[in-house]
Amino acid sequence: PKYIFLNLLVAWPLTAAALSSYEPAAGVLITKLSWRQSSSCLHRLSPVAFISPTHVTPSSATIPQRKSKTVAYLNKGSSDVDKEKSRGNKVLLGVKSLIKQRRDILNRIITYVAIFAVGLKLGLRKSIVPLNPPVQTSFPILNIFVAAWITREVWGITPAWVKRSVFSRRRRRRDPSVATSDAELHVDVEDPDDMASLSSLSQKLQGIMNVASSKLSSPMGPIELRTALLILFQLVVQLKEQRAEARDSLYEDCGVPDQLETEMKGLDESFEFADWAYDEDPRGTLTENLRRKGFSLLRHDKTALPGYVGHYVAINPEKKVALIGVKGTSNIEDFLTDLAGNVITHKLDGPFVPGGASEIRVHEGILISAKRLTDIIQPFVEELFLPAGYRIIVTGHSLGAGAGTILGILLRSRLPSLVSSADSVGTDEGIEDNSNEGLLKVLAFASPPILDYDTSLSCSPFVTTIVNNSDIIPRASMANLLIMMEILKKVKRKMKDHGLSLADGTSTMALIKKLSQGKEGEMIMSPEEIGQVVDDAKEAVSLRDPDHLYVGGKVIVMYDTWGKKQNTNEDGETETSMKAEENISHKDKIPQQEKDIEIEKLYSNDAARGVFTSDGTARVLRLIEIDERMLSDHLSPAYRSSIRSILSHTSM
């Protein structure tokens, strides 16, 4: 009864706050009841009342029985000597249990009092009719409880690695190579690659912020920048509605469209291997999925820390294939690794291609995670896969694609046998090699820009990157942001010619009227002018700038045409929507495994229809394509749907 009464007591102030907005008299009445009951009852409630009935301290009659059962359990199967030795452990166990029980009681007290305090304050302040007699509305002790509760809740959701970084001693390492004396040899040096350290992580994030602020400085003010961006968005929407063929021709004239059947063969299976690294497939666990494909899982690492990437290692003894799947971004730790995008120079152990460079410019956060991954994978490759004659397939999506690409570069730089055999191994059935010859190949789906210009082109013999339509992640580079800034400058000049600005009332009304026209209005720039503006912006941004990164290797771009026509029936409904409704209406008639495949078909209307091969400097990749699908095109279902669509077209 006390437990139920206390919950009602906590609810009264919250109810008072709600009722005061609608019925002041009711709010005042319940506020008075809340105050009277709290003042008269709180001091009579023992701490046991703040915990649930299942955690109430047992009565004295049950304590001996419980104690005897506990002792019997702890002593079960132990000799007298063992009992004596474990006596200290029993005492420690009892102390820990007592501390845990008291901590649970304290947590519940803090929680309930904090909720009560918030409700009481809201109830008193919301009451419109003055209270008689006046009631004190300031409760310092309740404020302390509220602060303690908020702190506890925030601390409870704080990742463990942040807690360790706050309270534990800084992770350090000794670097004897830079020591000039014995004294310096014993001085600890902070590990610059330890992104789980808040100080190291903040330095890396500050580095990329400094580069961005210096390179992206613009004479346009914040308001001018936003208005130019709005007009640019409108231009893109108008272009898609009125002159879609102008955008489609940009893709159709880019890259090499031949040998598509060879390039795309087996890509659907490789993507599934990459997607399984997330270990979120509803059709089965990672082990079960791999077993269906003839693979045995050797290692599965789910480490979630900044500067690390989850991965798995599996082998197919029948086909002599070793599979390395690298997980993409799926938590805040992965996101922090992505954000640490400062460009640094990394010295390789050796050239990763014959006659290649010994240094590369690379994304710092992904390099750190790839180096740790390489240290783990190298023994497998050096001592197991190469002696047994296995081919090595590295695949990943998003962050996993970037880390997998750098993993391939680092492995080839450390193991010369991977470089010397690059032209000596053919292709077996099963996992296709997509024209990448050699013992090692990398299939990177939706990779972010990670490599400098020369390195991105040099790794094409063993790296293939796949990009889906307007996916923003492969285009999220400093170079493309600079190109966008150049385009916005040209748009601003065009706005000035048309009298569109916020400088005065007349130009402001003209700007509002222009934006209100939406996609049906007249374009302030023709498609030809837009194309020229984009080309000029690209010319103004150097390809070989040391801070500009690109996706690696040979690039397969799958794209959907804006000007595509859909077949409609007599009622004006598209065939795609009819098929989707049919799939949904009959989804209970198919097995679960096929049901997931049917769900993927719902994306088929947005699936890619065209494809070409190029490299990381392709024209369509040197521009952030503004489209409503620029984020959804990055997701796994969109890639899966586009790959299946392309394969179905190439097989026809």
XYZ file of C-alpha atoms in Angstrom:
652
model
C 0.000 0.000 0.000
C 2.813 2.414 0.778
C 4.345 1.751 -2.632
C 1.065 2.471 -4.446
C 0.406 5.527 -2.273
C 3.835 6.958 -3.058
C 3.269 6.610 -6.797
C -0.008 8.486 -6.456
C 1.792 11.108 -4.424
C 4.315 11.582 -7.214
C 1.557 11.781 -9.817
C -0.466 14.467 -7.986
C 1.822 17.443 -8.728
C 2.048 16.420 -12.394
C -1.746 16.201 -12.548
C -1.987 19.612 -10.898
C 0.273 21.082 -13.552
C -1.877 19.642 -16.329
C -5.235 20.616 -14.814
C -4.153 24.157 -13.959
C -3.972 24.975 -17.666
C -7.651 24.068 -18.105
C -9.345 24.400 -14.709
C -7.522 26.635 -12.181
C -9.733 25.577 -9.255
C -9.026 21.881 -9.802
C -5.336 22.600 -10.170
C -5.236 24.532 -6.899
C -7.165 21.814 -5.058
C -4.881 19.002 -6.155
C -1.819 21.174 -5.516
C -2.966 21.703 -1.924
C -3.605 17.990 -1.478
C -0.182 17.248 -2.927
C 1.538 19.649 -0.567
C -0.335 18.515 2.559
C 0.103 14.835 1.868
C 3.774 15.191 0.997
C 4.577 17.212 4.125
C 2.719 14.802 6.428
C 3.630 11.476 4.849
C 7.138 11.704 3.442
C 8.786 11.665 6.860
C 6.777 8.567 7.854
C 7.774 6.503 4.816
C 10.793 4.256 5.271
C 13.306 3.872 2.429
C 11.804 0.448 1.762
C 8.695 2.197 0.441
C 10.739 3.655 -2.396
C 11.498 0.244 -3.889
C 9.219 -2.220 -5.589
C 7.518 -4.980 -3.552
C 9.729 -7.615 -5.160
C 12.779 -5.931 -3.591
C 11.324 -5.330 -0.106
C 13.533 -6.599 2.703
C 12.249 -10.014 3.883
C 10.765 -10.399 7.338
C 12.823 -11.652 10.241
C 11.140 -15.040 9.979
C 12.442 -15.620 6.487
C 15.963 -14.281 6.987
C 17.462 -17.395 8.663
C 16.009 -19.676 6.023
C 17.364 -17.533 3.180
C 20.734 -17.276 4.872
C 20.959 -21.043 5.318
C 20.084 -21.596 1.668
C 22.743 -19.132 0.579
C 25.399 -20.751 2.723
C 24.408 -24.201 1.507
C 24.685 -23.065 -2.077
C 28.070 -21.439 -1.589
C 29.431 -24.496 0.238
C 28.013 -27.078 -2.099
C 30.694 -29.514 -3.258
C 33.434 -27.880 -1.159
C 35.731 -29.514 1.370
C 36.378 -28.116 4.839
C 39.629 -26.609 3.588
C 37.817 -24.966 0.728
C 35.255 -23.597 3.156
C 37.976 -21.947 5.226
C 39.634 -20.498 2.140
C 36.373 -19.164 0.742
C 35.268 -17.578 4.021
C 36.845 -14.265 3.023
C 35.145 -14.432 -0.368
C 31.786 -14.979 1.328
C 32.255 -11.895 3.456
C 33.234 -9.880 0.392
C 30.221 -11.223 -1.493
C 27.924 -10.230 1.362
C 29.388 -6.723 1.501
C 28.976 -6.293 -2.253
C 25.383 -7.516 -2.071
C 24.625 -5.100 0.754
C 26.194 -2.198 -1.142
C 24.235 -3.070 -4.271
C 20.979 -3.260 -2.295
C 21.597 0.121 -0.660
C 22.588 1.615 -4.028
C 19.375 0.397 -5.623
C 17.340 1.916 -2.780
C 19.209 5.211 -3.110
C 18.672 5.304 -6.875
C 14.953 4.800 -6.415
C 14.787 7.488 -3.733
C 16.567 9.974 -6.000
C 14.328 9.098 -8.957
C 11.031 9.431 -7.089
C 11.982 12.579 -5.211
C 13.234 14.182 -8.446
C 9.971 13.402 -10.253
C 8.008 14.653 -7.247
C 10.039 17.889 -7.124
C 9.544 18.618 -10.819
C 5.815 17.928 -10.574
C 5.416 20.000 -7.414
C 7.184 23.022 -8.881
C 5.141 22.830 -12.073
C 1.941 22.468 -10.095
C 2.652 25.459 -7.856
C 3.766 27.731 -10.659
C 0.892 26.749 -12.943
C -1.744 27.519 -10.292
C -3.487 30.747 -11.277
C -5.557 31.164 -8.090
C -3.315 32.174 -5.154
C -2.895 29.555 -2.442
C -4.258 30.276 1.037
C -2.207 30.045 3.170
C 0.774 30.898 0.906
C 2.996 27.957 0.061
C 6.752 28.118 -0.325
C 7.786 27.558 -3.953
C 11.546 27.368 -3.451
C 12.956 24.025 -2.276
C 16.785 23.912 -2.425
C 16.951 20.305 -1.254
C 14.590 19.232 -4.039
C 16.777 21.043 -6.572
C 19.704 18.976 -5.371
C 17.706 15.774 -5.856
C 16.711 16.841 -9.383
C 20.331 17.646 -10.284
C 21.479 14.314 -8.855
C 18.829 12.441 -10.807
C 19.675 14.176 -14.103
C 23.369 13.523 -13.544
C 22.707 9.863 -12.832
C 20.538 9.426 -15.931
C 23.087 11.142 -18.188
C 25.898 9.097 -16.694
C 23.891 5.911 -17.218
C 23.671 6.447 -20.980
C 27.276 7.598 -21.301
C 29.390 5.066 -23.256
C 31.828 3.041 -21.165
C 34.844 4.312 -23.108
C 33.944 7.914 -22.188
C 33.710 6.969 -18.517
C 37.116 5.307 -18.633
C 38.596 8.344 -20.347
C 37.169 10.682 -17.720
C 38.217 8.819 -14.595
C 41.070 6.542 -15.518
C 44.663 7.441 -16.164
C 45.426 8.531 -19.708
C 46.410 5.747 -22.009
C 50.049 6.251 -22.828
C 52.816 4.415 -24.530
C 56.558 4.598 -24.389
C 58.384 5.432 -27.572
C 62.073 4.532 -27.174
C 62.841 5.600 -30.729
C 62.528 9.298 -29.832
C 64.244 9.110 -26.431
C 67.597 10.888 -26.144
C 68.322 9.797 -22.575
C 67.318 7.215 -19.999
C 65.166 9.816 -18.282
C 63.201 10.471 -21.460
C 62.833 6.748 -22.044
C 60.726 6.450 -18.890
C 58.497 9.420 -19.674
C 55.070 8.294 -20.849
C 53.876 9.690 -24.183
C 50.181 9.958 -25.021
C 49.131 7.672 -27.860
C 48.001 9.960 -30.724
C 46.007 7.102 -32.287
C 43.934 6.451 -29.167
C 40.630 7.979 -30.271
C 38.964 6.522 -27.160
C 40.798 9.262 -25.262
C 38.660 12.397 -25.154
C 41.680 14.676 -25.440
C 43.006 12.877 -28.516
C 39.547 12.702 -30.097
C 38.890 16.399 -29.524
C 42.235 17.298 -31.120
C 41.389 15.322 -34.245
C 37.924 16.823 -34.522
C 39.347 20.300 -33.975
C 41.860 19.661 -36.757
C 39.212 19.000 -39.396
C 37.183 21.973 -38.137
C 40.191 24.263 -38.566
C 40.792 23.039 -42.120
C 37.122 23.462 -43.014
C 36.908 26.975 -41.584
C 40.030 28.093 -43.451
C 39.082 26.566 -46.807
C 35.344 27.235 -46.775
C 35.538 30.913 -45.859
C 33.232 32.940 -48.070
C 32.549 36.667 -48.640
C 28.847 35.864 -48.430
C 27.187 36.386 -45.086
C 25.100 33.683 -43.400
C 21.813 35.136 -44.660
C 23.085 35.517 -48.236
C 24.408 31.956 -48.128
C 21.051 30.568 -47.020
C 19.060 32.465 -49.630
C 21.448 31.354 -52.395
C 21.086 27.767 -51.178
C 17.284 28.045 -51.303
C 17.400 29.308 -54.886
C 19.820 26.507 -55.798
C 17.420 23.925 -54.333
C 14.617 25.431 -56.386
C 16.757 25.306 -59.520
C 17.449 21.600 -59.009
C 13.751 20.843 -58.492
C 12.845 22.853 -61.602
C 15.548 21.109 -63.609
C 14.222 17.711 -62.537
C 10.664 18.683 -63.466
C 11.248 20.631 -66.677
C 14.573 19.464 -68.169
C 15.354 16.082 -66.600
C 17.171 14.917 -69.724
C 19.897 17.510 -69.071
C 20.861 15.786 -65.827
C 20.526 12.303 -67.331
C 22.898 13.163 -70.175
C 25.560 14.047 -67.605
C 25.525 10.431 -66.396
C 25.066 8.864 -69.815
C 28.108 10.684 -71.216
C 30.304 9.879 -68.211
C 32.605 6.867 -67.907
C 32.775 3.666 -69.944
C 29.529 1.679 -70.365
C 31.076 -1.439 -71.936
C 31.847 -4.795 -70.260
C 29.067 -4.201 -67.742
C 28.116 -7.870 -67.517
C 31.657 -8.746 -66.468
C 31.896 -5.875 -64.012
C 28.562 -6.595 -62.314
C 28.726 -10.385 -62.197
C 28.600 -11.690 -58.630
C 28.187 -8.197 -57.186
C 24.881 -9.048 -55.499
C 26.492 -11.841 -53.481
C 29.439 -9.643 -52.550
C 27.102 -6.948 -51.282
C 25.350 -9.439 -49.020
C 28.725 -10.332 -47.521
C 29.311 -6.637 -46.837
C 25.845 -6.114 -45.344
C 26.182 -9.154 -43.071
C 29.030 -7.396 -41.248
C 26.335 -5.336 -39.484
C 24.947 -8.632 -38.121
C 21.405 -7.252 -38.353
C 19.956 -9.586 -40.974
C 16.509 -10.795 -39.757
C 16.857 -13.967 -41.825
C 19.588 -15.371 -39.611
C 22.749 -14.776 -37.636
C 26.088 -14.095 -39.272
C 27.197 -17.690 -38.710
C 24.011 -19.073 -40.259
C 24.174 -16.782 -43.278
C 27.798 -17.636 -43.960
C 27.151 -21.358 -43.549
C 24.477 -21.204 -46.252
C 27.150 -19.864 -48.613
C 29.689 -22.520 -47.646
C 31.766 -20.315 -45.310
C 32.945 -21.054 -41.787
C 33.300 -18.133 -39.377
C 36.788 -17.821 -37.851
C 36.524 -14.464 -36.094
C 33.816 -11.910 -35.350
C 34.811 -8.658 -33.615
C 32.051 -6.324 -32.436
C 34.296 -3.741 -30.754
C 32.528 -0.361 -30.519
C 35.167 2.316 -29.958
C 36.245 5.396 -31.933
C 39.154 4.371 -34.126
C 38.028 0.727 -34.387
C 35.825 -1.104 -36.879
C 33.835 -4.267 -36.358
C 34.672 -7.098 -38.742
C 34.513 -10.815 -39.360
C 36.808 -13.382 -40.983
C 35.465 -16.497 -42.721
C 36.804 -19.154 -45.084
C 35.397 -21.433 -47.756
C 37.759 -24.460 -47.885
C 36.068 -25.874 -50.973
C 36.660 -22.783 -53.108
C 39.750 -21.691 -51.154
C 38.375 -18.230 -50.534
C 38.996 -16.148 -47.409
C 36.336 -13.508 -46.735
C 36.885 -10.374 -44.634
C 33.753 -8.316 -43.983
C 34.146 -4.864 -42.425
C 31.200 -3.198 -40.668
C 30.050 0.280 -41.606
C 28.705 3.127 -39.512
C 26.035 1.942 -37.075
C 26.717 3.741 -33.752
C 28.096 6.981 -32.328
C 31.617 5.529 -32.103
C 31.660 4.804 -35.844
C 30.283 8.269 -36.529
C 33.124 9.870 -34.546
C 35.606 7.842 -36.608
C 33.992 9.246 -39.759
C 34.133 12.807 -38.426
C 37.874 12.639 -37.688
C 38.480 13.387 -41.366
C 41.670 15.404 -41.203
C 43.996 14.505 -44.092
C 47.391 13.199 -42.955
C 50.449 11.670 -44.616
C 51.098 8.011 -43.863
C 54.394 6.303 -44.644
C 53.947 2.787 -46.000
C 56.157 -0.209 -45.234
C 56.600 -0.670 -48.976
C 54.914 0.114 -52.313
C 51.451 -1.419 -52.653
C 51.759 -1.501 -56.448
C 54.936 -2.077 -58.512
C 56.820 1.215 -58.630
C 54.262 2.890 -56.403
C 54.767 5.686 -53.868
C 55.957 5.042 -50.326
C 53.628 7.674 -48.817
C 49.918 8.334 -49.140
C 47.553 11.102 -48.055
C 44.568 9.596 -46.294
C 41.542 10.153 -44.035
C 42.955 10.108 -40.484
C 40.119 8.470 -38.554
C 39.603 5.645 -41.050
C 43.369 5.127 -41.350
C 43.632 4.595 -37.574
C 40.858 2.002 -37.633
C 42.340 0.325 -40.732
C 45.797 0.074 -39.138
C 44.352 -1.697 -36.119
C 42.383 -3.973 -38.423
C 45.512 -4.742 -40.453
C 47.423 -5.732 -37.317
C 44.662 -8.265 -36.602
C 44.224 -9.585 -40.137
C 47.897 -9.795 -41.165
C 48.677 -12.989 -39.165
C 45.690 -14.718 -40.797
C 46.909 -13.723 -44.254
C 50.610 -14.364 -43.675
C 50.401 -17.627 -41.750
C 47.183 -19.216 -43.008
C 45.664 -17.847 -46.200
C 48.791 -17.384 -48.327
C 50.443 -20.729 -47.432
C 47.146 -22.524 -48.110
C 46.699 -20.807 -51.480
C 43.504 -18.921 -50.570
C 42.193 -15.906 -52.444
C 41.296 -13.001 -50.145
C 38.104 -10.980 -50.578
C 37.644 -7.781 -48.538
C 34.210 -6.207 -48.615
C 32.369 -3.537 -46.659
C 29.727 -0.832 -46.800
C 30.140 2.865 -45.894
C 32.825 3.166 -43.193
C 33.568 -0.519 -43.722
C 34.233 0.152 -47.406
C 36.745 2.898 -46.606
C 38.500 0.835 -43.932
C 38.534 -2.187 -46.265
C 40.174 -0.166 -49.031
C 42.958 1.041 -46.747
C 43.260 -2.496 -45.325
C 44.009 -3.768 -48.836
C 46.638 -1.055 -49.364
C 48.343 -1.745 -46.028
C 48.361 -5.522 -46.524
C 49.948 -5.203 -49.951
C 52.527 -2.761 -48.612
C 53.461 -5.123 -45.763
C 53.337 -8.394 -47.726
C 55.253 -8.131 -51.031
C 53.945 -11.544 -52.124
C 50.510 -9.988 -52.613
C 52.021 -7.443 -55.005
C 54.250 -9.836 -56.941
C 51.373 -12.259 -57.517
C 48.987 -9.591 -58.719
C 48.918 -10.876 -62.288
C 49.363 -14.586 -61.701
C 46.045 -15.828 -60.273
C 42.891 -16.364 -62.276
C 39.248 -16.492 -61.255
C 37.347 -19.445 -59.893
C 33.616 -19.910 -59.843
C 31.674 -18.464 -56.943
C 32.770 -15.000 -55.914
C 33.619 -13.141 -59.077
C 36.675 -10.915 -59.140
C 35.174 -8.054 -61.187
C 38.345 -7.826 -63.330
C 40.526 -7.372 -60.235
C 43.265 -9.946 -60.645
C 45.497 -11.263 -57.902
C 45.250 -12.898 -54.521
C 43.637 -9.872 -52.874
C 40.723 -7.769 -54.009
C 38.520 -5.203 -52.313
C 34.848 -4.539 -53.066
C 33.893 -1.235 -51.439
C 30.209 -0.279 -51.406
C 29.389 3.400 -50.719
C 32.915 4.252 -49.591
C 33.554 7.805 -48.356
C 36.416 9.770 -49.974
C 39.558 8.518 -48.223
C 42.567 8.735 -50.591
C 44.499 11.443 -52.400
C 44.310 11.743 -56.179
C 47.317 9.576 -57.115
C 46.608 6.846 -54.567
C 42.950 6.585 -55.534
C 43.966 5.873 -59.135
C 46.892 3.581 -58.264
C 44.804 1.069 -56.321
C 42.448 0.333 -59.249
C 44.078 -3.097 -59.972
C 42.663 -4.544 -56.739
C 39.966 -2.101 -55.495
C 36.479 -1.645 -56.950
C 34.184 0.984 -55.433
C 30.440 0.862 -56.099
C 28.355 4.074 -55.901
C 24.563 4.170 -56.026
C 22.895 7.101 -57.789
C 22.966 10.341 -55.722
C 24.500 8.765 -52.585
C 26.027 11.690 -50.689
C 28.683 9.742 -48.751
C 31.063 9.047 -51.712
C 30.728 12.760 -52.555
C 31.229 14.095 -49.007
C 34.666 15.635 -49.511
C 36.290 18.989 -48.896
C 36.759 19.399 -52.645
C 33.044 19.002 -53.330
C 32.167 21.468 -50.583
C 34.469 24.007 -52.239
C 32.797 23.337 -55.591
C 29.418 23.889 -53.941
C 30.630 27.214 -52.545
C 31.759 28.306 -56.024
C 28.335 27.395 -57.433
C 26.571 29.371 -54.699
C 28.673 32.438 -55.564
C 27.479 32.227 -59.179
C 23.881 31.728 -58.043
C 24.145 34.834 -55.853
C 25.302 36.917 -58.817
C 22.386 35.623 -60.864
C 20.004 36.488 -58.035
C 21.364 40.031 -58.015
C 20.697 40.329 -61.764
C 17.059 39.303 -61.148
C 16.638 41.596 -58.142
C 16.275 38.742 -55.642
C 17.680 39.499 -52.206
C 16.807 40.614 -48.691
C 18.350 44.067 -49.087
C 15.065 45.983 -49.221
C 11.326 45.464 -49.280
C 11.001 45.261 -53.074
C 13.754 42.675 -53.582
C 12.532 40.712 -50.545
C 9.017 40.466 -51.971
C 10.467 39.432 -55.323
C 12.492 36.683 -53.598
C 9.446 35.404 -51.706
C 7.357 35.428 -54.871
C 10.066 33.529 -56.749
C 10.362 30.829 -54.089
C 6.571 30.485 -53.886
C 6.471 29.511 -57.580
C 8.099 26.197 -56.693
C 9.026 23.817 -59.493
C 6.590 25.346 -61.960
C 8.204 28.780 -62.080
C 10.693 30.122 -64.608
C 14.310 29.093 -64.049
C 16.689 31.972 -63.397
C 19.401 29.946 -65.171
C 19.017 27.718 -68.208
C 20.309 24.112 -68.105
C 23.187 25.173 -70.322
C 24.089 27.971 -67.927
C 23.898 25.577 -64.979
C 26.218 23.152 -66.751
C 28.705 25.936 -67.456
C 28.580 27.141 -63.851
C 29.287 23.599 -62.594
C 32.194 23.155 -65.017
C 33.705 26.503 -64.006
C 33.379 25.589 -60.323
C 35.191 22.301 -60.902
C 37.959 24.060 -62.781
C 38.454 26.427 -59.848
C 39.091 23.520 -57.428
C 42.343 21.608 -57.910
C 42.235 17.827 -58.202
C 45.686 17.424 -56.647
C 45.178 19.594 -53.602
C 46.754 17.643 -50.687
C 43.597 18.092 -48.607
C 41.252 16.709 -51.279
C 40.280 13.040 -51.086
C 38.505 10.648 -53.457
C 37.041 7.158 -53.408
C 39.544 4.496 -54.353
C 40.142 2.250 -57.349
C 37.872 1.478 -60.244
C 34.427 2.984 -59.642
C 31.125 1.482 -60.763
C 28.371 4.118 -60.726
C 24.765 2.917 -60.812
C 22.292 5.683 -61.615
C 18.577 6.241 -62.022
C 17.329 8.520 -64.781
C 15.232 11.531 -63.790
C 13.368 11.431 -67.082
C 12.291 7.773 -66.896
C 8.719 6.946 -67.879
C 6.571 4.521 -65.899
C 3.835 2.392 -67.384
C 0.371 3.327 -66.127
C -2.975 1.614 -66.304
C -6.348 3.126 -67.162
C -6.744 4.537 -63.642
C -3.401 6.327 -63.852
C -1.646 4.087 -61.320
C 1.897 2.994 -61.982
C 2.661 -0.671 -62.403
C 5.279 -0.384 -59.687
C 2.766 0.811 -57.085
C 0.294 -1.932 -58.116
C 2.962 -4.593 -57.698
C 3.948 -3.167 -54.323
C 0.344 -3.298 -53.123
C 0.016 -6.837 -54.429
C 3.181 -7.823 -52.562
C 1.847 -6.304 -49.336
C -1.598 -7.901 -49.666
C -0.127 -11.365 -50.177
C 2.809 -11.077 -47.773
C 1.218 -13.511 -45.298
C 1.130 -16.234 -47.952
C 4.894 -16.496 -48.433
C 7.621 -17.825 -46.120
C 9.503 -15.382 -43.870
C 12.727 -15.603 -45.888
C 10.913 -14.747 -49.115
C 8.902 -12.061 -47.327
C 12.071 -10.044 -46.702
C 12.909 -10.266 -50.394
C 9.437 -9.006 -51.275
C 9.974 -5.999 -49.010
C 13.123 -5.163 -50.970
C 11.026 -4.994 -54.142
C 9.233 -1.955 -52.732
C 12.434 -0.024 -53.510
C 12.405 -1.137 -57.133
C 10.788 2.079 -58.395
C 13.884 4.027 -57.280
C 16.379 1.376 -58.371
C 19.174 2.248 -60.783
C 18.602 1.757 -64.499
C 22.021 2.690 -65.895
C 25.635 1.962 -64.993
C 29.129 2.951 -66.082
C 32.713 2.514 -64.882
C 35.167 5.308 -64.177
C 37.349 6.399 -61.245
C 37.055 8.610 -58.189
C 37.429 11.773 -60.264
C 34.362 11.131 -62.463
C 32.366 14.278 -63.247
C 29.257 13.069 -61.428
C 31.307 12.327 -58.289
C 32.898 15.783 -58.191
C 29.585 17.347 -57.274
C 27.168 16.912 -54.369
C 23.984 15.992 -56.192
C 21.020 17.661 -54.510
C 18.182 15.159 -54.535
C 15.562 13.937 -52.073
C 17.216 10.503 -52.233
C 20.764 11.618 -51.486
C 20.581 10.046 -48.003
C 18.353 7.035 -48.695
C 20.530 6.063 -51.691
C 23.289 5.332 -49.174
C 21.304 2.701 -47.282
C 21.669 -1.033 -47.812
C 18.165 -1.621 -49.287
C 18.818 0.997 -51.989
C 22.140 -0.605 -52.975
C 20.623 -4.085 -52.983
C 17.704 -2.965 -55.148
C 19.934 -1.125 -57.644
C 22.341 -4.055 -58.013
C 19.462 -6.462 -58.648
C 17.915 -4.042 -61.134
C 21.164 -3.676 -63.080
C 21.780 -7.424 -63.081
C 18.252 -8.105 -64.325
C 18.745 -5.632 -67.189
C 22.173 -6.932 -68.196
C 20.908 -10.542 -68.252
C 18.016 -9.702 -70.591
